[in-house]
CSV table of C-alpha atoms in Angstrom, one decimal:
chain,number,residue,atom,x,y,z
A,1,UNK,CA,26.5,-6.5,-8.5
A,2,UNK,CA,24.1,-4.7,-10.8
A,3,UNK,CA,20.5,-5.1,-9.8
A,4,UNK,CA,17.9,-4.7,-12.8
A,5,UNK,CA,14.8,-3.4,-11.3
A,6,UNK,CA,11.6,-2.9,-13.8
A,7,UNK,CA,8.6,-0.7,-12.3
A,8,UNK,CA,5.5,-2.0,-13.8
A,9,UNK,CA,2.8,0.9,-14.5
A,10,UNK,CA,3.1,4.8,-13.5
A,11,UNK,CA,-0.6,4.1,-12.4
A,12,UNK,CA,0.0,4.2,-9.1
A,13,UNK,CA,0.7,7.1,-6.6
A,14,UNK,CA,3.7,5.4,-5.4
A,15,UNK,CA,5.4,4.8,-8.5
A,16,UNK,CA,6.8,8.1,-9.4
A,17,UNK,CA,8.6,7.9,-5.8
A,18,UNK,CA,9.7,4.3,-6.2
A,19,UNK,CA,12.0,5.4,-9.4
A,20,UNK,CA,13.2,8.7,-7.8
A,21,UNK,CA,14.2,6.5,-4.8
A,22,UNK,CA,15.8,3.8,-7.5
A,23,UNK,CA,17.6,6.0,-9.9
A,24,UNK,CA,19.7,7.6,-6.6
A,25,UNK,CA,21.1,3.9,-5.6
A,26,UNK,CA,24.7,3.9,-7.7
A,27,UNK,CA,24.0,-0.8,-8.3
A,28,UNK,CA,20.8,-0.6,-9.0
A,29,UNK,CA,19.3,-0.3,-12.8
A,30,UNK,CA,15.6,0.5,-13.7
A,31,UNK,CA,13.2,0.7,-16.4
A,32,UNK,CA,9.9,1.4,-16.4
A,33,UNK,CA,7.0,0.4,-18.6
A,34,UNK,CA,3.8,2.0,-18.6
A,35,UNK,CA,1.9,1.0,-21.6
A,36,UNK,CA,-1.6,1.1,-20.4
A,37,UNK,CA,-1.0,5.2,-19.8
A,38,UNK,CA,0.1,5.8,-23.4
A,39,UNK,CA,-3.1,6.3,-24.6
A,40,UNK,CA,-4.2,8.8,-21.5
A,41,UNK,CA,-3.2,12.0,-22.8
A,42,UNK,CA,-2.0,12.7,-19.3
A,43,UNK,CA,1.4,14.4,-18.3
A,44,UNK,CA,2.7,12.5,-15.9
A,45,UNK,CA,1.4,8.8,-17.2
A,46,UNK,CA,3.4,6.8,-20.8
A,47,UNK,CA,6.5,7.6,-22.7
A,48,UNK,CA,5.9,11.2,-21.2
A,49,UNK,CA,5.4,10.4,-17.4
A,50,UNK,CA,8.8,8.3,-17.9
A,51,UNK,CA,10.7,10.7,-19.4
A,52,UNK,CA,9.4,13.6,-16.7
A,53,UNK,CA,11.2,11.1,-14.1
A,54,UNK,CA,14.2,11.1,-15.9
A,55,UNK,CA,14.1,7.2,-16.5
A,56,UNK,CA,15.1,4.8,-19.2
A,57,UNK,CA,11.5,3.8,-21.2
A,58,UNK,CA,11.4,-0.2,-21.5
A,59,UNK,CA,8.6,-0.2,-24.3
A,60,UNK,CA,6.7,-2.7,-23.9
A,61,UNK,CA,5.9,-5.0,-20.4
A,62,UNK,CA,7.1,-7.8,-23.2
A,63,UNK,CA,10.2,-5.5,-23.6
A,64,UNK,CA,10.8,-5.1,-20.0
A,65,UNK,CA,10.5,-9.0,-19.0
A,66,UNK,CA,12.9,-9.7,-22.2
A,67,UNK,CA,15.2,-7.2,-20.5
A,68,UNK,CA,15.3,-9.8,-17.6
A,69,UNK,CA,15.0,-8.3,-14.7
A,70,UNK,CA,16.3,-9.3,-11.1
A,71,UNK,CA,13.0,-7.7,-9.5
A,72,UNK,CA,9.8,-5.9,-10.4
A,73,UNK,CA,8.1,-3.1,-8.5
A,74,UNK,CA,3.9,-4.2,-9.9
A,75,UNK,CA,2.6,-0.1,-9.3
A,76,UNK,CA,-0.3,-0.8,-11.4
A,77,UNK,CA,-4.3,-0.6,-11.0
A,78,UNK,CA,-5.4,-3.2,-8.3
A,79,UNK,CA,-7.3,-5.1,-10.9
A,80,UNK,CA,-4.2,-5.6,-13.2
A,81,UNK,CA,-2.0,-6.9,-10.6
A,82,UNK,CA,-2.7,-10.8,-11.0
A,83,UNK,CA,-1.4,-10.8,-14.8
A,84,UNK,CA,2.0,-8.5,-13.6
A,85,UNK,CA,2.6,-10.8,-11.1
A,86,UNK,CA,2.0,-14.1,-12.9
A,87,UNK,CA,4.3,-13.1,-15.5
A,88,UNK,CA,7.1,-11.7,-13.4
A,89,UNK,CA,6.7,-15.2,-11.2
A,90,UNK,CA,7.0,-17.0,-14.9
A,91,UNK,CA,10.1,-15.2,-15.6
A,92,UNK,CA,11.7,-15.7,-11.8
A,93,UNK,CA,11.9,-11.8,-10.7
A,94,UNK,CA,11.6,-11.3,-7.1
A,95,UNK,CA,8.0,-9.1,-6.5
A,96,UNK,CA,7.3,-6.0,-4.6
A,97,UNK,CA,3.7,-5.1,-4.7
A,98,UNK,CA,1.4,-2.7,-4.2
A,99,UNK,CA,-1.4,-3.0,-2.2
A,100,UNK,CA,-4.5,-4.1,-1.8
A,101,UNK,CA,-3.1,-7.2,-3.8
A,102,UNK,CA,-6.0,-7.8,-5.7
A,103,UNK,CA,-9.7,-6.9,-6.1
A,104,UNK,CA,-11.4,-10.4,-6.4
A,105,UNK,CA,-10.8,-13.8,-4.6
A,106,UNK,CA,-10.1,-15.6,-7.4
A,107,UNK,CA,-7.3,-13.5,-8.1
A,108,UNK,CA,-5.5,-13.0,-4.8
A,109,UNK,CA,-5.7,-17.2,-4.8
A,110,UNK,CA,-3.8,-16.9,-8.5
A,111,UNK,CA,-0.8,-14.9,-7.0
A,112,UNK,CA,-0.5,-17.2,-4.2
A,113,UNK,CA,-0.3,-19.9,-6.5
A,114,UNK,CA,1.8,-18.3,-9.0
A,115,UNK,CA,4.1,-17.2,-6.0
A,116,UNK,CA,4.3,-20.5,-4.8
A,117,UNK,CA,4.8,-22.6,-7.9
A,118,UNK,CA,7.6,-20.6,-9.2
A,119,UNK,CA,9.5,-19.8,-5.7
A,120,UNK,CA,10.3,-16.1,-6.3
A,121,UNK,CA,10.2,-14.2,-3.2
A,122,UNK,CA,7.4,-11.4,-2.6
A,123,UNK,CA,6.8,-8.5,-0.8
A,124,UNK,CA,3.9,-6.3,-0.4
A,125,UNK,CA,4.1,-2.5,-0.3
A,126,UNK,CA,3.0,-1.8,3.2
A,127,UNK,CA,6.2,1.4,4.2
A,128,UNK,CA,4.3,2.4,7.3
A,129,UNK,CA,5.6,-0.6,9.2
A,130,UNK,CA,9.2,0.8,8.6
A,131,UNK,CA,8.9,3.9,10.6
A,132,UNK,CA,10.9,4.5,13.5
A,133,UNK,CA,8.0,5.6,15.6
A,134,UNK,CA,6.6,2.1,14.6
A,135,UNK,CA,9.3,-0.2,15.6
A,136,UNK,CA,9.5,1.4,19.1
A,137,UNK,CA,6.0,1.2,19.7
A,138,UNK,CA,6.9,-2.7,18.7
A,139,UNK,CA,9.5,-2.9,20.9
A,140,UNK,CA,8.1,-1.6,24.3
A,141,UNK,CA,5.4,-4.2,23.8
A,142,UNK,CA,8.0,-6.7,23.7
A,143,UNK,CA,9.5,-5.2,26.4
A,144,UNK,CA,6.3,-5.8,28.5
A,145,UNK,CA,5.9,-2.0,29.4
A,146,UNK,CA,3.1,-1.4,27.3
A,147,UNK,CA,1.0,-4.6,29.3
A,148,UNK,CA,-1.6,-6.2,27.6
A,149,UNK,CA,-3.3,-4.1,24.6
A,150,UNK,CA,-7.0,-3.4,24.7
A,151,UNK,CA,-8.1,-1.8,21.5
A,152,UNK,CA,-7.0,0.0,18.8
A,153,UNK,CA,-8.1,3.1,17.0
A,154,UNK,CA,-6.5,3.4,14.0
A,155,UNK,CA,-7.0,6.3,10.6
A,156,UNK,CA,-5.6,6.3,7.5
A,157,UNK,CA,-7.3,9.2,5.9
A,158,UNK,CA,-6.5,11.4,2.8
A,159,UNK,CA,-8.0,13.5,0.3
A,160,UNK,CA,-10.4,12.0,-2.3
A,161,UNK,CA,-7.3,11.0,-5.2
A,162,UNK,CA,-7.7,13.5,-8.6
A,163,UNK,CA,-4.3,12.6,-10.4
A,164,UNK,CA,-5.5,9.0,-10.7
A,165,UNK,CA,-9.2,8.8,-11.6
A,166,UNK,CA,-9.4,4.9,-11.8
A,167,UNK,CA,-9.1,5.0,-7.6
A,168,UNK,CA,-12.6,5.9,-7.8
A,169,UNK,CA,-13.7,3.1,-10.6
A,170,UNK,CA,-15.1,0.3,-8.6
A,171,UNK,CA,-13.9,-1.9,-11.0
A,172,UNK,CA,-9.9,-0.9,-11.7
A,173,UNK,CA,-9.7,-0.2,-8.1
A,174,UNK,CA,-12.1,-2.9,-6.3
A,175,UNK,CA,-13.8,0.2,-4.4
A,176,UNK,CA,-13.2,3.4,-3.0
A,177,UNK,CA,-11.7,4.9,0.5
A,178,UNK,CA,-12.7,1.7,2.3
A,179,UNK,CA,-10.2,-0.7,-0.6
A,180,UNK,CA,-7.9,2.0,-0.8
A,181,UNK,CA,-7.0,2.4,3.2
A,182,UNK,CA,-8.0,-0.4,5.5
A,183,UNK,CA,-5.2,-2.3,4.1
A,184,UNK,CA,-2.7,0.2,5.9
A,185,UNK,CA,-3.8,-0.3,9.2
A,186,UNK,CA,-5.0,-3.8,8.9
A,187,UNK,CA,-1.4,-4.3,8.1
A,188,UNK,CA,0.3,-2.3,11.3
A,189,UNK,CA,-2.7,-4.4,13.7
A,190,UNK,CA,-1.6,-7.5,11.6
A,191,UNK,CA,2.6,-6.6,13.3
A,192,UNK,CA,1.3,-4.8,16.8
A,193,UNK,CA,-1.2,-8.0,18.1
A,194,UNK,CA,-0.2,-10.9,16.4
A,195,UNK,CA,-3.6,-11.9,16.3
A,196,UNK,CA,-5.8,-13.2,13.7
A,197,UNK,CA,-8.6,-11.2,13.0
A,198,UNK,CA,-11.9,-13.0,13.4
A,199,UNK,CA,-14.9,-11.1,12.0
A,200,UNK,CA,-15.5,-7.3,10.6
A,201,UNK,CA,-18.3,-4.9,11.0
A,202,UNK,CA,-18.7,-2.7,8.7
A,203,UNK,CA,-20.4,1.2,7.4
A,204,UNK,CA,-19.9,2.7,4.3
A,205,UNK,CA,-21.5,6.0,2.6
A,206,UNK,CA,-20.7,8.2,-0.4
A,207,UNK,CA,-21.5,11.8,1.5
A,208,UNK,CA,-18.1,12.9,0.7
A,209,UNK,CA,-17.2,13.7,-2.5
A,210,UNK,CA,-20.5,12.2,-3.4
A,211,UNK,CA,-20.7,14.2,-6.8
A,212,UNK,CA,-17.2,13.3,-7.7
A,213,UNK,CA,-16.9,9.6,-7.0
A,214,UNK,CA,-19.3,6.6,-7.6
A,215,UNK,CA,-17.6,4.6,-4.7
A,216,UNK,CA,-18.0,4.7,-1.0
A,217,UNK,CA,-15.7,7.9,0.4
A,218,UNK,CA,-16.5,7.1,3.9
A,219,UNK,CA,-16.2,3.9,5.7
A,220,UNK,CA,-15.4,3.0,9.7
A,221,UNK,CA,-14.5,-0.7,10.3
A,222,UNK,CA,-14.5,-2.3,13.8
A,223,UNK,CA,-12.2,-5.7,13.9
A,224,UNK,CA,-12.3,-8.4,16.3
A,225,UNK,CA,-9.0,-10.1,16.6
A,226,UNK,CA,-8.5,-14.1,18.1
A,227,UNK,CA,-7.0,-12.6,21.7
A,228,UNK,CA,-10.0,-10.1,22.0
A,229,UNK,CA,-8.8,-7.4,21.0
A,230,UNK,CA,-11.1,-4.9,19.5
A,231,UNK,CA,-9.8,-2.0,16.5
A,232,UNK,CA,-11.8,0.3,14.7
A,233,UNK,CA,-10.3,1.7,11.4
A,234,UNK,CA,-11.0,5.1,9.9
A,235,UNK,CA,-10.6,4.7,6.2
A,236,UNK,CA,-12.0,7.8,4.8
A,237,UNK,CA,-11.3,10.4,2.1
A,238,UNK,CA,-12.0,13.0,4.6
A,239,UNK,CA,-9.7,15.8,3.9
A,240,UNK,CA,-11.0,18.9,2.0
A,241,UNK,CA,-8.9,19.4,-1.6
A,242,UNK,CA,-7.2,22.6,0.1
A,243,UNK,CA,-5.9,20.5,2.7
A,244,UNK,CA,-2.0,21.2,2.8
A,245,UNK,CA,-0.8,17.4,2.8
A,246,UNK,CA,-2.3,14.3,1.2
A,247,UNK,CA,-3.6,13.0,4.6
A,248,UNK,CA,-1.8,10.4,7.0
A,249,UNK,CA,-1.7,7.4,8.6
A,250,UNK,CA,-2.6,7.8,12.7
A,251,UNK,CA,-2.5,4.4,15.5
A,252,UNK,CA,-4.1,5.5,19.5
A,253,UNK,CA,-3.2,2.3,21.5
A,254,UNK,CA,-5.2,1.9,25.2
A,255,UNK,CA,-3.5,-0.9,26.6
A,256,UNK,CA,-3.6,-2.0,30.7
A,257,UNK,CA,0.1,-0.3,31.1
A,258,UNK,CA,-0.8,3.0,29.2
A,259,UNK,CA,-1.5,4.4,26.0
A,260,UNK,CA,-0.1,5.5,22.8
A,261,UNK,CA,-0.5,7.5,20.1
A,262,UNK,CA,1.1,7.9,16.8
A,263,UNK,CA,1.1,10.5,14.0
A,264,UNK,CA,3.1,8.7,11.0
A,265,UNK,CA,3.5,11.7,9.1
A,266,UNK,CA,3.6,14.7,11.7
A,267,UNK,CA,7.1,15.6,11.1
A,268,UNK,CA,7.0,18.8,8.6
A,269,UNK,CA,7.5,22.6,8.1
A,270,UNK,CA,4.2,24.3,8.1
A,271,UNK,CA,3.5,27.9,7.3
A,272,UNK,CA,1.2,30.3,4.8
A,273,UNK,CA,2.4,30.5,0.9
A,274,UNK,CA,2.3,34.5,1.0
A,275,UNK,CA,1.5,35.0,-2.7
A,276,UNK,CA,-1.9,32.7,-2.2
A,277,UNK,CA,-2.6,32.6,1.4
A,278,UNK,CA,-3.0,29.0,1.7
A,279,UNK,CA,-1.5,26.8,4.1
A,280,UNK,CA,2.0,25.2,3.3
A,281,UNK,CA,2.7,21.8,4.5
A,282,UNK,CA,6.8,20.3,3.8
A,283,UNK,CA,7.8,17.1,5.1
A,284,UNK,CA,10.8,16.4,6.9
A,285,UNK,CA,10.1,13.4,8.4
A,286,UNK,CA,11.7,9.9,7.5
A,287,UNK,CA,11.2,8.3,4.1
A,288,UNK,CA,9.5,5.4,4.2
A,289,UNK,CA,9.0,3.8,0.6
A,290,UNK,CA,12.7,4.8,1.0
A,291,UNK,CA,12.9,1.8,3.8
A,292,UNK,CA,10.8,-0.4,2.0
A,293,UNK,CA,13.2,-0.6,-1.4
A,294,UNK,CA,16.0,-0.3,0.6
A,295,UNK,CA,14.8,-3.5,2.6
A,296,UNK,CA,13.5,-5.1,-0.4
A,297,UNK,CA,16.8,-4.9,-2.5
A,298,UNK,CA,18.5,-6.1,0.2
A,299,UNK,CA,16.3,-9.1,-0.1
A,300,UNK,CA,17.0,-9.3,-3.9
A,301,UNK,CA,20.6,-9.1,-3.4
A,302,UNK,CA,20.5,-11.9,-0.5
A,303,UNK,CA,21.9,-9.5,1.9
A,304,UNK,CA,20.5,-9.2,5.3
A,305,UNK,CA,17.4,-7.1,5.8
A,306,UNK,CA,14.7,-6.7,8.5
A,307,UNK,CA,11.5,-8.3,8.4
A,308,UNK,CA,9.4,-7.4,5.5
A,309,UNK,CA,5.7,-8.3,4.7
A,310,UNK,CA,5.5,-10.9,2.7
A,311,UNK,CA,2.7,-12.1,0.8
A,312,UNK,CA,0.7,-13.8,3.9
A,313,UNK,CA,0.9,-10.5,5.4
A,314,UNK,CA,-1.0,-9.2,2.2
A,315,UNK,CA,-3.6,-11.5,1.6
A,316,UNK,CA,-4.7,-11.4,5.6
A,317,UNK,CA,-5.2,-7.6,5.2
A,318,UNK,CA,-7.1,-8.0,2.5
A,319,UNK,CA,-9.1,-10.3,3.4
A,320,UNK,CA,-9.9,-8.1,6.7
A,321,UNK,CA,-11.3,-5.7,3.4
A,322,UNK,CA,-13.3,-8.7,1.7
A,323,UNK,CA,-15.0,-9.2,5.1
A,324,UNK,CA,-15.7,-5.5,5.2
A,325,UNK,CA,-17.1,-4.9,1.9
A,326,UNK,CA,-19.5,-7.5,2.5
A,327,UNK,CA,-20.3,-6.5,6.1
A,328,UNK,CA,-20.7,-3.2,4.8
A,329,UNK,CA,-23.2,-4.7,1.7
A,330,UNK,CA,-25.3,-7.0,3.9
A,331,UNK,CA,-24.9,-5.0,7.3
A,332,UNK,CA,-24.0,-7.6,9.1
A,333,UNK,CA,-20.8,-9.1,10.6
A,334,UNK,CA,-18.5,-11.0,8.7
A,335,UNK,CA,-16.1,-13.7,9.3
A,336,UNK,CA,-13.0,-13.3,7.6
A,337,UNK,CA,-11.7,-15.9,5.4
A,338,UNK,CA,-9.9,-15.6,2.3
């Protein structure tokens, strides 16, 4: 069985990895539509940005839906998710999505309607929770080793984005670091305590960057979870543009049988580029959008597949975000609701 796979937008970081990964799987088809970048002059964005990936152009998101595809990867800006998702749940293709889901209320409460009204099955783009290092950390709680957890420190930091400029416009994007990278985290707590999160606290500033983006670049957010539980959340776009890698996604654990600390992204080959001097970061660690299509078009085909966050598990981490950007606003804290 042939499964036709569209990839809605090159806007995202992600997207140019989700087709590499999909045009190396011998049953699966794609095409990509990015209309919204034709007009962008930029490289790696439209008909050009397509073509660079070596993928089949679909025209049109009108052309793409009248292809009739099985699923649709929505790699768009935040702000234009709703309408991708509404008409891919109109047209009965099974939904992977990035994250955060959506920059208002009113439109995380339309995909959950859409979603629900038309029965396709979702999924929201949170890879982290597929790592290996992840899982085990999952399993020795279940085991009972790791005894009751405490707190949780968790980072997901990165370099202020510069291939993408609408990360930094507060209205394509909902906000800056704190929108872009809570989510991440919010989702591994969301797995790791299996606790609703009660109430956010919130700080915010634009130090960073602060002549480059007109959105917050810093942010700290401290969680309070049902079961007591307290996590902080680094979400800043700390790292310097000479950085060698991106960023990464971190998790310390204090818990009353020990502790644990994860680096998500630690495994690479690290060295000095001799014509320029400057560090050289290679990863060589596990792909993980890599698990996340491979789970997802499991689900599409109705094979079996490990648990995959599904849309609840999106709209509770963002609404740990909507808490935050108001506790962050007001300086006070927030009960989280959605």
């Amino acid at each position: 069985m042939t499964v036709k796979v569209g990839v809605l937008s090159l806007a995202h970081v992600h997207a140019a990895s989700y087709v590499d990964i999909l045009g190396r799987i011998a049953d699966v088809e794609v095409r990509v539509a990015d209309p919204d970048g034709e007009g962008l002059g930029a490289p790696d964005r439209g008909r050009a940005g397509i073509e660079s990936l070596g993928a089949t152009d679909a025209g049109s998101y009108d052309e793409l839906f009248a292809w009739q595809p099985d699923a649709v990867i929505v790699t768009s800006e935040n702000s234009r998710h709703r309408e991708l998702v509404e008409r891919a749940a109109d047209v009965g293709a099974d939904i992977l999505c990035e994250k955060p889901l959506a920059t208002e209320r009113a439109d995380a409460h339309a995909i959950r309607d859409a979603v629900s009204r038309s029965g396709v099955r979702f999924v929201t783009a949170y890879p982290v929770r597929f790592a290996t290092s992840f899982r085990q950390l999952v399993g020795i709680r279940d085991s009972g080793a790791l005894g009751e957890i405490v707190a949780v420190r968790g980072e997901n930091n990165g370099k202020l984005p510069s291939s993408r400029d609408w990360f930094t416009d507060p209205v394509l994007a909902g906000g800056g670091a704190l929108f872009d990278h809570v989510v991440h985290v919010a989702d591994l707590l969301d797995v790791l305590l299996e606790s609703p999160p009660v109430s956010v606290a919130a700080v915010t500033n634009g130090i960073l960057h602060g002549d480059r983006a007109d959105v917050e670049t810093g942010g700290l957010v401290l969680v309070e979870y049902a079961d007591g539980v307290i996590a902080s959340i680094d979400c800043s776009w700390s790292l310097p543009d000479t950085a060698p890698r991106w960023g990464g996604v971190w998790l310390h654990v204090l818990a009353t049988g020990g502790t644990a600390d994860i680096d998500f992204f630690d495994a690479a080959v690290r060295g000095v580029d001799g014509a320029t001097g400057s560090a050289v970061e290679l990863s060589i660690g596990e792909n993980v959008d890599e698990a996340l299509l491979t789970a997802f078009l499991d689900m599409v085909r109705g094979d079996e597949h490990p648990p995959l966050p599904d849309l609840d598990a999106g709209l509770r981490s963002l609404s740990i975000v909507f808490a935050a950007q108001e506790s962050a606003r007001t300086g006070r804290r927030v009960a989280v609701a959605l």
